[in-house]
mmCIF file of C-alpha atoms in Angstrom:
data_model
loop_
_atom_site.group_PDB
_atom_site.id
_atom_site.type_symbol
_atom_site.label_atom_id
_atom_site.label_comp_id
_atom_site.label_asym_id
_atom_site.label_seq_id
_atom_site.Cartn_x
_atom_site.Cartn_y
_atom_site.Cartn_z
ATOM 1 C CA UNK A 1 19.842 -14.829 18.194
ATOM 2 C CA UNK A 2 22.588 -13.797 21.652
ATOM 3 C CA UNK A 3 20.483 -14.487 24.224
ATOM 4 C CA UNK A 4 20.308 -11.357 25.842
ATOM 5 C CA UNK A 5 18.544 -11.338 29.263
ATOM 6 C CA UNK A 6 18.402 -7.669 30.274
ATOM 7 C CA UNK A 7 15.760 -6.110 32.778
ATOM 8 C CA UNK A 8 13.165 -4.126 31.686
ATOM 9 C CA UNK A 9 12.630 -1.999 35.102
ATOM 10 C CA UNK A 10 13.496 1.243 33.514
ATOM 11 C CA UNK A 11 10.240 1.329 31.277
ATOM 12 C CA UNK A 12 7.493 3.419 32.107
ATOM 13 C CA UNK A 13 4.369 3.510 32.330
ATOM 14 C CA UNK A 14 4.002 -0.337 32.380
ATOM 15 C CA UNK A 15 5.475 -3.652 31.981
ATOM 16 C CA UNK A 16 5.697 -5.867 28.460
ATOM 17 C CA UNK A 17 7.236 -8.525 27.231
ATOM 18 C CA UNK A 18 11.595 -8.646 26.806
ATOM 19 C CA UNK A 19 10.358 -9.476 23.222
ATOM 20 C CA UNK A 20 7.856 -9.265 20.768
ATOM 21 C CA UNK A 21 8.728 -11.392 17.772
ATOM 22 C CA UNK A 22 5.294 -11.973 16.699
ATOM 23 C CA UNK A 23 1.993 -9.974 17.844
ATOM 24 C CA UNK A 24 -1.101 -11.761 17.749
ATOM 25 C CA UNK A 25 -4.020 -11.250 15.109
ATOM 26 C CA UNK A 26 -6.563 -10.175 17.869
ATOM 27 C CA UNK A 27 -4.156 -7.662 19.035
ATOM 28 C CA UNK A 28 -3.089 -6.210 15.500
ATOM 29 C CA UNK A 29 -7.032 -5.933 15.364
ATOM 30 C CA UNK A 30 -7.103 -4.451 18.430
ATOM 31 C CA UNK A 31 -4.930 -2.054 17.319
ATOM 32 C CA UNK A 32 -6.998 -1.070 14.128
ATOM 33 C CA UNK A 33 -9.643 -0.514 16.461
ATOM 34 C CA UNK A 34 -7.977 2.047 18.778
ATOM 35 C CA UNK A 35 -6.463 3.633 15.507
ATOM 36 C CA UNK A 36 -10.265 4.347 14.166
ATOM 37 C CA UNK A 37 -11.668 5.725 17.373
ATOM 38 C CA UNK A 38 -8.317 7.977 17.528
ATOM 39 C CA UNK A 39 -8.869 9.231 14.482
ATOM 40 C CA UNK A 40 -12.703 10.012 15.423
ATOM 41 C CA UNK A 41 -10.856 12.187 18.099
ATOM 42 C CA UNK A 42 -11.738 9.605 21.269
ATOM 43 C CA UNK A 43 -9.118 10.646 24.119
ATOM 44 C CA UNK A 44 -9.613 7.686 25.682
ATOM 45 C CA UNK A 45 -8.136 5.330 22.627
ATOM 46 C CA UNK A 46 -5.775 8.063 21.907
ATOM 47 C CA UNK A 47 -4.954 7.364 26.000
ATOM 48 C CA UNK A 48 -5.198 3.012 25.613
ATOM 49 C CA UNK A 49 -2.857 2.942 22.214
ATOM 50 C CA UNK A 50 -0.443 5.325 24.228
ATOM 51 C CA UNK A 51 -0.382 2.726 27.096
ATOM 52 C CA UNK A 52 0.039 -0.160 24.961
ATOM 53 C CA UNK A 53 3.107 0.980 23.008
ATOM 54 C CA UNK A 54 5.158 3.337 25.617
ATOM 55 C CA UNK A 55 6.606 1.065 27.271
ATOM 56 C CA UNK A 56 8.038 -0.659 24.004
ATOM 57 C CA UNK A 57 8.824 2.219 22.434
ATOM 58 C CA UNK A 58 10.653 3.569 25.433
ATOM 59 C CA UNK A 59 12.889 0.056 25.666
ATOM 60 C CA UNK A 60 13.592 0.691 22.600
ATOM 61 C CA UNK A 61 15.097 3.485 22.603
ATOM 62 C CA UNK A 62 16.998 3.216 25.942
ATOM 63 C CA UNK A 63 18.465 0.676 24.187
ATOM 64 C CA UNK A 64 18.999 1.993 21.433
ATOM 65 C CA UNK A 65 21.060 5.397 22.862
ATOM 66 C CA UNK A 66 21.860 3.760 26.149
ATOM 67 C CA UNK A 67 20.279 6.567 28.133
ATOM 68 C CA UNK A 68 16.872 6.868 29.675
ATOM 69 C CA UNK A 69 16.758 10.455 29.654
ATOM 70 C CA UNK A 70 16.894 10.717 25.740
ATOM 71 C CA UNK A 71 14.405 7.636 25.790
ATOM 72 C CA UNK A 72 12.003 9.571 27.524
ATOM 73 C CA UNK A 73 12.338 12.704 24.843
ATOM 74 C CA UNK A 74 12.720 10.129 22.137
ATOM 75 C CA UNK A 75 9.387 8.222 23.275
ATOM 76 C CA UNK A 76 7.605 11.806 24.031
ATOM 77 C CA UNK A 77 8.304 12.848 20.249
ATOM 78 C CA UNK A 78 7.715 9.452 18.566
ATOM 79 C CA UNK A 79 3.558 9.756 20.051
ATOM 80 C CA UNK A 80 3.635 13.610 19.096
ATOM 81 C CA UNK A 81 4.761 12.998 15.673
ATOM 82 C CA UNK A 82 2.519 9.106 15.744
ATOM 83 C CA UNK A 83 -0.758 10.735 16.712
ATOM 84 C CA UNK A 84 -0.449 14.561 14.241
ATOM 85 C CA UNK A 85 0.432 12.076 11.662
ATOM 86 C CA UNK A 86 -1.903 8.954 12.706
ATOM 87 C CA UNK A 87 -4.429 9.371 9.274
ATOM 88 C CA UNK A 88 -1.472 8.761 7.435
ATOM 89 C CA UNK A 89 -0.815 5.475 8.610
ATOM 90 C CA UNK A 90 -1.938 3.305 5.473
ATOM 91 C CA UNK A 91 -2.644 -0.143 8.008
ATOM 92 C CA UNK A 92 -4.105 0.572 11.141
ATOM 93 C CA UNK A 93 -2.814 -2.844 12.393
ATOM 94 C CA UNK A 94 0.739 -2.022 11.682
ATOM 95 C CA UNK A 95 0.532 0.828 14.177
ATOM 96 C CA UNK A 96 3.741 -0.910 16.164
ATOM 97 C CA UNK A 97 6.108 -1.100 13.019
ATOM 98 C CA UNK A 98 5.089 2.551 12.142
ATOM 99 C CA UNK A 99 6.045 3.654 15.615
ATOM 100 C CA UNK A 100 9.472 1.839 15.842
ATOM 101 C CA UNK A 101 10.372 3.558 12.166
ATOM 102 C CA UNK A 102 9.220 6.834 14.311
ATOM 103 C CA UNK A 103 11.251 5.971 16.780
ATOM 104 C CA UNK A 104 14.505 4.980 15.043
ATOM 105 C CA UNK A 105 14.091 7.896 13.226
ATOM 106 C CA UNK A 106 14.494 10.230 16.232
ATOM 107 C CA UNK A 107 17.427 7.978 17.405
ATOM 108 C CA UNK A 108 19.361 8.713 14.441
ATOM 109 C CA UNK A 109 18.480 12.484 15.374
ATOM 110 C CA UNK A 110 19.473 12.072 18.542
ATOM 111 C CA UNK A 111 22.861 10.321 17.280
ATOM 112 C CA UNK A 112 23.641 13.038 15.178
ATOM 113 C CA UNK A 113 23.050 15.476 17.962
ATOM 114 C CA UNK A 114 25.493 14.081 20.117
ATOM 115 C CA UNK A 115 28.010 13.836 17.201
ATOM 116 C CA UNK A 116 27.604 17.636 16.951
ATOM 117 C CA UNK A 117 27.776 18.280 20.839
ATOM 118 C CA UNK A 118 30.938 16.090 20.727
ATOM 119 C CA UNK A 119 32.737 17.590 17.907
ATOM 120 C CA UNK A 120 32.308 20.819 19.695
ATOM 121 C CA UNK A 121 32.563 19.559 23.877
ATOM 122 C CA UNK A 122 29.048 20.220 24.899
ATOM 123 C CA UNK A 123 28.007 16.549 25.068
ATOM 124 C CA UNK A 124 26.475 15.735 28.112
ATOM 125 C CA UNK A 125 24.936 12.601 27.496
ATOM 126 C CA UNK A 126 24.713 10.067 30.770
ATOM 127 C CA UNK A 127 24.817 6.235 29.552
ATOM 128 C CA UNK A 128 22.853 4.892 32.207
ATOM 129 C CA UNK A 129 20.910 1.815 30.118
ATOM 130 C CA UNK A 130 23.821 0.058 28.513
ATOM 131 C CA UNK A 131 23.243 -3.677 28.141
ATOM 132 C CA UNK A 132 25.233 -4.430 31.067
ATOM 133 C CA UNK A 133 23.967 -1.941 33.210
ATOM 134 C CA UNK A 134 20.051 -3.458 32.678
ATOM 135 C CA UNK A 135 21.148 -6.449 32.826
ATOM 136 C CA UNK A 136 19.182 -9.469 34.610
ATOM 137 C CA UNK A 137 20.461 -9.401 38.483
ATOM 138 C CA UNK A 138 20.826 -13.469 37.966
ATOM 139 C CA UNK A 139 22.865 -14.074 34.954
ATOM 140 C CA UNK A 140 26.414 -15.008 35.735
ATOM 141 C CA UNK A 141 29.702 -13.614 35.708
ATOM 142 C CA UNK A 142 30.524 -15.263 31.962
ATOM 143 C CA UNK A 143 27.342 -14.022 30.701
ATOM 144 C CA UNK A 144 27.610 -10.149 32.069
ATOM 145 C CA UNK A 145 31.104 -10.449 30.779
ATOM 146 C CA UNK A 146 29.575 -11.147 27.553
ATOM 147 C CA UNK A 147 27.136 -8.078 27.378
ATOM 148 C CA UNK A 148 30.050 -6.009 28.273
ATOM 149 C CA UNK A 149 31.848 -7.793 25.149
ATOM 150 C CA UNK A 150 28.869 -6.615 23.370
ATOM 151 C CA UNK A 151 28.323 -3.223 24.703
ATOM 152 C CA UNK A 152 32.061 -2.342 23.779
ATOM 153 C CA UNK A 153 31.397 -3.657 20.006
ATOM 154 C CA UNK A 154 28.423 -0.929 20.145
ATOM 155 C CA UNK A 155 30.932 1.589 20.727
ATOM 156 C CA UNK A 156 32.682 0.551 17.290
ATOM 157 C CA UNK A 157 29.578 0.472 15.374
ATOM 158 C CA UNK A 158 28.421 3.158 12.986
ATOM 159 C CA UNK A 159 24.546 4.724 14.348
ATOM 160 C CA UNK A 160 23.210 1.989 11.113
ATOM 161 C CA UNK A 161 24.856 -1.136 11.951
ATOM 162 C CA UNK A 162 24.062 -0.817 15.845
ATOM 163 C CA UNK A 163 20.388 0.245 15.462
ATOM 164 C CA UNK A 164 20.252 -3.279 13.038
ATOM 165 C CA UNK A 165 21.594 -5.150 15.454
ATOM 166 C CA UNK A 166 19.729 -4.564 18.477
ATOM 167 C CA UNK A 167 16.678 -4.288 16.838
ATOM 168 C CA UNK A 168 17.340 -8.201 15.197
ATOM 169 C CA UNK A 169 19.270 -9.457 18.207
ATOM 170 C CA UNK A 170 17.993 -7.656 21.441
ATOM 171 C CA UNK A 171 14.586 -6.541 20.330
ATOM 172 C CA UNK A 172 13.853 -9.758 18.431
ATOM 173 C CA UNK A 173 12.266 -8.104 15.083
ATOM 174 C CA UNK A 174 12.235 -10.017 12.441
ATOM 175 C CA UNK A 175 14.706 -9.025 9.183
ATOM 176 C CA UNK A 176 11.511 -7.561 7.622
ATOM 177 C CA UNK A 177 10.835 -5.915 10.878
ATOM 178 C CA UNK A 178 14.426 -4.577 10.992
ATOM 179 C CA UNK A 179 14.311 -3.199 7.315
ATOM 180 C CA UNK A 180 10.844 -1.140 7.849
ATOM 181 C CA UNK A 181 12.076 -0.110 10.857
ATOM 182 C CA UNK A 182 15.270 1.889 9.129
ATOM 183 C CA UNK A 183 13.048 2.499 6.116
ATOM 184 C CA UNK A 184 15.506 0.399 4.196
ATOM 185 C CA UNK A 185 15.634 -2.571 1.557
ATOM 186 C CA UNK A 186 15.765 -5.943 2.982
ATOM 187 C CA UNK A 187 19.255 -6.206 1.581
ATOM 188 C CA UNK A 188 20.693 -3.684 3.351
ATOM 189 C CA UNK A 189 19.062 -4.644 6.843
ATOM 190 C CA UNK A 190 21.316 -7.795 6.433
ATOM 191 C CA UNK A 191 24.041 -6.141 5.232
ATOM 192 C CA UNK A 192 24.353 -4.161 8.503
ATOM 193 C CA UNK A 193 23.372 -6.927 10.790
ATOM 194 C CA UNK A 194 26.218 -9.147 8.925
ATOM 195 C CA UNK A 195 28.327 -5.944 9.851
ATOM 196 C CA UNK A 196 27.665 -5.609 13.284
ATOM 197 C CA UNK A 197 28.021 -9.272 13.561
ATOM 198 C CA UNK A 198 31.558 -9.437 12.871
ATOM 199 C CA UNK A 199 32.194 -6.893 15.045
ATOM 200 C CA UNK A 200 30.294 -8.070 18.026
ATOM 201 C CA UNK A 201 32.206 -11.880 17.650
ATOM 202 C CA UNK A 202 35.407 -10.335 17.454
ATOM 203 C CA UNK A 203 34.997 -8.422 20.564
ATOM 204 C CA UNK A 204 33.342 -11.777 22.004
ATOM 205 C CA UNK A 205 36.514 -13.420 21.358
ATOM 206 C CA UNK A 206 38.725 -10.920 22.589
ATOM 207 C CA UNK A 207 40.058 -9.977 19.777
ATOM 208 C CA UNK A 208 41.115 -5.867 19.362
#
């Protein structure tokens, strides 16, 4: 995994963790809970599970589209659509994979969107959360050189292929995590990663 050190400063409405590889049993259970009294219509859950997962959800997204304005639409609709469609949600524990395949979901929107907008001038889209730009104020000159290396490979990188990548390499999901987030076979979760990969050394390397 490219050791990535980027601020999180840019996430409302509170702090977590640069990574969440593995989430503990008492807080999948924890989870389940606040699902059930959601469900029973309890604002105040409905208000706790909000708090717990904004502020990953948000990262995500900022770093997935590089802006923090889209984040904050992308993050607004992933609760809407999360909480109207909550008694579908087959685990109650897995709330936080279920909200990330939300949330890519409405990235890939969004990436089409701007595709559109482009094709026809209108894009107005303000990259203010690239890699680089949230970067830790202490890492070095190699190192920010590095996550500029890598934010130019995201440029090159079909909307698949980047959202794989980030989500194994910068949000630390697991391959499993990566493939339920894209709603896609294990397989082809590495298959994109590998992709990206290439790219990303390449551009590491300075090669064109």
């Amino acid at each position: 995994m490219y050791a990535l050190r980027v601020t999180s400063t840019f996430v409302p409405p509170a702090s977590s963790s640069e990574q969440e590889a593995a989430i503990p049993r008492a807080a999948r259970d924890d989870d389940a809970m606040l699902v059930r009294e959601v469900l029973r219509g309890d604002r105040k859950a409905e208000e706790a599970l909000y708090r717990r997962h904004a502020p990953g959800i948000h990262r995500l997204a900022s770093r997935l589209l590089r802006s923090t304005e889209d984040a904050r639409d992308v993050l607004h609709d992933t609760f809407v659509i999360a909480f109207a469609e909550l008694s579908d949600l087959r685990e109650a524990n897995a709330v936080r994979g279920w909200l990330h395949t939300i949330c890519v979901r409405l990235v890939h929107r969004r990436f089409r969107k701007r595709k559109m907008l482009r094709f026809l001038g209108l894009d107005r889209s303000v990259e203010d959360a690239r890699l680089e730009a949230v970067a830790d104020p202490g890492l070095d000159p190699a190192e920010r050189s590095e996550l500029a290396a890598v934010d130019r490979a995201m440029d090159h990188l079909p909307a698949h292929e980047k959202i794989a990548w980030i989500l194994r390499h910068v949000e630390g999901l697991s391959l499993d995590e990566v493939a339920q987030s894209q709603a896609c076979s294990l397989a082809t979760a590495k298959r994109r990663i590998a992709a990206a990969d290439a790219v990303v050394q390449r551009l590491r390397e300075g090669r064109p």
